[in-house]
PDB file of C-alpha atoms in Angstrom:
ATOM      1  CA  MET A   1     -38.643 -24.963-122.749  1.00 65.00           C
ATOM      2  CA  SER A   2     -37.276 -23.813-119.382  1.00 76.00           C
ATOM      3  CA  LYS A   3     -36.703 -25.916-116.324  1.00 83.00           C
ATOM      4  CA  THR A   4     -38.766 -25.094-113.213  1.00 80.00           C
ATOM      5  CA  PHE A   5     -37.213 -25.286-109.789  1.00 81.00           C
ATOM      6  CA  ARG A   6     -38.480 -25.549-106.253  1.00 79.00           C
ATOM      7  CA  ALA A   7     -38.784 -22.263-104.433  1.00 78.00           C
ATOM      8  CA  TRP A   8     -35.663 -21.107-102.592  1.00 84.00           C
ATOM      9  CA  ASP A   9     -36.539 -18.192-100.353  1.00 83.00           C
ATOM     10  CA  VAL A  10     -34.069 -17.963 -97.497  1.00 82.00           C
ATOM     11  CA  ASP A  11     -35.818 -14.872 -96.127  1.00 84.00           C
ATOM     12  CA  GLN A  12     -39.125 -16.680 -95.741  1.00 82.00           C
ATOM     13  CA  GLY A  13     -40.476 -16.245 -92.215  1.00 82.00           C
ATOM     14  CA  TRP A  14     -42.074 -19.130 -90.350  1.00 81.00           C
ATOM     15  CA  LEU A  15     -45.427 -18.719 -88.686  1.00 83.00           C
ATOM     16  CA  LEU A  16     -44.336 -21.035 -85.869  1.00 82.00           C
ATOM     17  CA  PRO A  17     -40.712 -21.845 -85.141  1.00 77.00           C
ATOM     18  CA  PRO A  18     -39.893 -25.446 -86.021  1.00 79.00           C
ATOM     19  CA  SER A  19     -38.948 -28.000 -83.429  1.00 82.00           C
ATOM     20  CA  VAL A  20     -35.468 -29.437 -83.781  1.00 81.00           C
ATOM     21  CA  HIS A  21     -37.154 -32.852 -83.708  1.00 80.00           C
ATOM     22  CA  GLU A  22     -38.558 -32.076 -87.148  1.00 83.00           C
ATOM     23  CA  PHE A  23     -35.046 -31.832 -88.591  1.00 87.00           C
ATOM     24  CA  VAL A  24     -33.661 -35.044 -87.083  1.00 93.00           C
ATOM     25  CA  PRO A  25     -35.541 -38.192 -88.121  1.00 91.00           C
ATOM     26  CA  ALA A  26     -37.255 -40.411 -85.573  1.00 90.00           C
ATOM     27  CA  GLY A  27     -35.063 -43.296 -84.463  1.00 93.00           C
ATOM     28  CA  HIS A  28     -31.860 -41.258 -84.858  1.00 95.00           C
ATOM     29  CA  LEU A  29     -29.041 -41.973 -82.403  1.00 96.00           C
ATOM     30  CA  SER A  30     -29.285 -38.434 -80.980  1.00 96.00           C
ATOM     31  CA  HIS A  31     -32.817 -39.136 -79.727  1.00 94.00           C
ATOM     32  CA  PHE A  32     -31.755 -42.486 -78.289  1.00 96.00           C
ATOM     33  CA  VAL A  33     -28.808 -41.045 -76.332  1.00 96.00           C
ATOM     34  CA  ARG A  34     -30.833 -38.080 -75.036  1.00 95.00           C
ATOM     35  CA  ASP A  35     -33.770 -40.239 -73.963  1.00 94.00           C
ATOM     36  CA  THR A  36     -31.551 -42.903 -72.388  1.00 96.00           C
ATOM     37  CA  VAL A  37     -29.740 -40.327 -70.259  1.00 95.00           C
ATOM     38  CA  ARG A  38     -33.025 -38.674 -69.255  1.00 94.00           C
ATOM     39  CA  GLU A  39     -34.887 -41.864 -68.411  1.00 94.00           C
ATOM     40  CA  ALA A  40     -32.426 -44.611 -67.547  1.00 94.00           C
ATOM     41  CA  LEU A  41     -29.222 -43.211 -66.079  1.00 92.00           C
ATOM     42  CA  ASP A  42     -28.803 -42.494 -62.388  1.00 91.00           C
ATOM     43  CA  LEU A  43     -27.189 -39.056 -62.265  1.00 90.00           C
ATOM     44  CA  SER A  44     -27.825 -38.471 -58.571  1.00 88.00           C
ATOM     45  CA  ALA A  45     -24.105 -38.222 -57.734  1.00 87.00           C
ATOM     46  CA  ILE A  46     -23.677 -35.440 -60.284  1.00 89.00           C
ATOM     47  CA  LEU A  47     -26.931 -33.685 -59.346  1.00 88.00           C
ATOM     48  CA  GLU A  48     -26.030 -33.678 -55.640  1.00 86.00           C
ATOM     49  CA  SER A  49     -22.815 -31.777 -56.333  1.00 85.00           C
ATOM     50  CA  TYR A  50     -24.876 -28.712 -57.259  1.00 83.00           C
ATOM     51  CA  SER A  51     -26.031 -27.311 -53.928  1.00 79.00           C
ATOM     52  CA  GLU A  52     -25.324 -23.586 -53.997  1.00 76.00           C
ATOM     53  CA  GLU A  53     -27.460 -21.080 -55.809  1.00 77.00           C
ATOM     54  CA  ARG A  54     -24.945 -18.532 -56.898  1.00 75.00           C
ATOM     55  CA  GLY A  55     -24.070 -17.012 -60.222  1.00 79.00           C
ATOM     56  CA  TYR A  56     -25.781 -17.835 -63.466  1.00 82.00           C
ATOM     57  CA  PRO A  57     -27.687 -21.161 -63.422  1.00 86.00           C
ATOM     58  CA  PRO A  58     -25.618 -23.991 -64.930  1.00 90.00           C
ATOM     59  CA  TYR A  59     -26.743 -26.165 -67.811  1.00 93.00           C
ATOM     60  CA  HIS A  60     -28.676 -29.227 -66.708  1.00 93.00           C
ATOM     61  CA  PRO A  61     -26.191 -32.007 -65.883  1.00 93.00           C
ATOM     62  CA  GLY A  62     -28.312 -34.539 -67.757  1.00 94.00           C
ATOM     63  CA  MET A  63     -28.017 -32.478 -70.923  1.00 96.00           C
ATOM     64  CA  MET A  64     -24.257 -32.185 -70.469  1.00 96.00           C
ATOM     65  CA  VAL A  65     -23.852 -35.957 -69.945  1.00 96.00           C
ATOM     66  CA  ALA A  66     -26.004 -36.659 -73.003  1.00 97.00           C
ATOM     67  CA  LEU A  67     -23.985 -34.148 -75.030  1.00 97.00           C
ATOM     68  CA  LEU A  68     -20.666 -35.760 -74.075  1.00 97.00           C
ATOM     69  CA  LEU A  69     -21.930 -39.295 -74.685  1.00 97.00           C
ATOM     70  CA  TYR A  70     -23.402 -38.336 -78.045  1.00 98.00           C
ATOM     71  CA  GLY A  71     -20.236 -36.523 -79.046  1.00 97.00           C
ATOM     72  CA  TYR A  72     -18.140 -39.557 -78.114  1.00 97.00           C
ATOM     73  CA  SER A  73     -20.474 -41.843 -80.083  1.00 97.00           C
ATOM     74  CA  ARG A  74     -19.865 -39.672 -83.148  1.00 97.00           C
ATOM     75  CA  GLY A  75     -16.091 -39.522 -82.683  1.00 97.00           C
ATOM     76  CA  VAL A  76     -16.105 -35.931 -81.446  1.00 97.00           C
ATOM     77  CA  TYR A  77     -13.960 -35.720 -78.298  1.00 96.00           C
ATOM     78  CA  SER A  78     -12.658 -32.156 -78.224  1.00 97.00           C
ATOM     79  CA  SER A  79     -14.615 -29.648 -76.134  1.00 97.00           C
ATOM     80  CA  ARG A  80     -14.120 -27.080 -78.884  1.00 98.00           C
ATOM     81  CA  ARG A  81     -15.440 -29.441 -81.552  1.00 98.00           C
ATOM     82  CA  ILE A  82     -18.440 -30.388 -79.413  1.00 98.00           C
ATOM     83  CA  ALA A  83     -19.239 -26.704 -78.830  1.00 98.00           C
ATOM     84  CA  GLN A  84     -18.900 -26.045 -82.549  1.00 98.00           C
ATOM     85  CA  ALA A  85     -21.231 -28.963 -83.306  1.00 98.00           C
ATOM     86  CA  CYS A  86     -23.826 -27.476 -80.918  1.00 97.00           C
ATOM     87  CA  GLU A  87     -23.782 -24.359 -83.121  1.00 97.00           C
ATOM     88  CA  GLU A  88     -23.754 -26.066 -86.515  1.00 96.00           C
ATOM     89  CA  ARG A  89     -25.224 -29.578 -86.394  1.00 96.00           C
ATOM     90  CA  VAL A  90     -28.914 -30.291 -85.875  1.00 94.00           C
ATOM     91  CA  ASP A  91     -28.210 -33.737 -84.420  1.00 96.00           C
ATOM     92  CA  PHE A  92     -26.274 -32.096 -81.566  1.00 97.00           C
ATOM     93  CA  MET A  93     -29.033 -29.470 -81.261  1.00 95.00           C
ATOM     94  CA  ALA A  94     -31.546 -32.288 -80.812  1.00 95.00           C
ATOM     95  CA  VAL A  95     -29.508 -33.581 -77.872  1.00 96.00           C
ATOM     96  CA  THR A  96     -29.129 -30.179 -76.199  1.00 95.00           C
ATOM     97  CA  GLY A  97     -32.576 -28.800 -76.982  1.00 92.00           C
ATOM     98  CA  LEU A  98     -30.916 -25.883 -78.833  1.00 92.00           C
ATOM     99  CA  ASN A  99     -28.678 -25.002 -75.870  1.00 95.00           C
ATOM    100  CA  LYS A 100     -25.181 -24.016 -76.940  1.00 96.00           C
ATOM    101  CA  PRO A 101     -22.653 -24.455 -74.132  1.00 97.00           C
ATOM    102  CA  ASP A 102     -19.234 -23.033 -74.916  1.00 96.00           C
ATOM    103  CA  PHE A 103     -16.092 -25.152 -74.942  1.00 97.00           C
ATOM    104  CA  ARG A 104     -14.975 -23.986 -71.482  1.00 97.00           C
ATOM    105  CA  THR A 105     -18.287 -25.069 -69.965  1.00 95.00           C
ATOM    106  CA  ILE A 106     -18.025 -28.481 -71.605  1.00 97.00           C
ATOM    107  CA  SER A 107     -14.413 -28.907 -70.554  1.00 96.00           C
ATOM    108  CA  GLU A 108     -15.078 -27.786 -66.976  1.00 94.00           C
ATOM    109  CA  PHE A 109     -18.081 -30.133 -66.665  1.00 94.00           C
ATOM    110  CA  ARG A 110     -16.031 -33.062 -67.910  1.00 94.00           C
ATOM    111  CA  ARG A 111     -13.126 -32.235 -65.575  1.00 93.00           C
ATOM    112  CA  ARG A 112     -15.387 -31.646 -62.574  1.00 90.00           C
ATOM    113  CA  HIS A 113     -17.331 -34.882 -62.895  1.00 88.00           C
ATOM    114  CA  LEU A 114     -14.679 -37.183 -64.286  1.00 79.00           C
ATOM    115  CA  VAL A 115     -14.342 -39.860 -61.618  1.00 67.00           C
ATOM    116  CA  SER A 116     -13.201 -42.673 -63.854  1.00 48.00           C
ATOM    117  CA  ASP A 117     -13.514 -43.320 -67.546  1.00 44.00           C
ATOM    118  CA  VAL A 118     -17.291 -42.918 -67.340  1.00 49.00           C
ATOM    119  CA  LEU A 119     -17.326 -39.510 -69.072  1.00 50.00           C
ATOM    120  CA  SER A 120     -14.049 -39.825 -70.939  1.00 51.00           C
ATOM    121  CA  PRO A 121     -13.269 -42.364 -73.644  1.00 52.00           C
ATOM    122  CA  ARG A 122      -9.541 -41.849 -73.131  1.00 54.00           C
ATOM    123  CA  LEU A 123      -7.434 -41.918 -69.994  1.00 47.00           C
ATOM    124  CA  SER A 124      -7.241 -38.538 -68.335  1.00 46.00           C
ATOM    125  CA  THR A 125      -3.757 -37.113 -67.902  1.00 47.00           C
ATOM    126  CA  ALA A 126      -4.854 -33.974 -66.037  1.00 44.00           C
TER     127      ALA A 126
END
């Protein structure tokens, strides 16, 4: 008598691409942080600092704030580790909507908008 296993076909194509929301359960902290930043935080001071239309469009500041706050809530403080998580972890992908900012972008955003300890859990020495 042989054991039967579930199918494991890694080359299987999907008729419709899945939403990242299907991989992260409802009520997960990633959804809470993302939705709180989108609906409840006043980011007008950050949004007003983007006035020029030059170069490649930046990532949405709300997404970047949500990404930093979610990273901090999970104990991920390094820009490199946050960027790596955006590539590898579906909970971070749920926050960013599958955007993958690199570590320099994350670091520059944090440095540019760090007024106090609002975006940084530790004291800034820079």
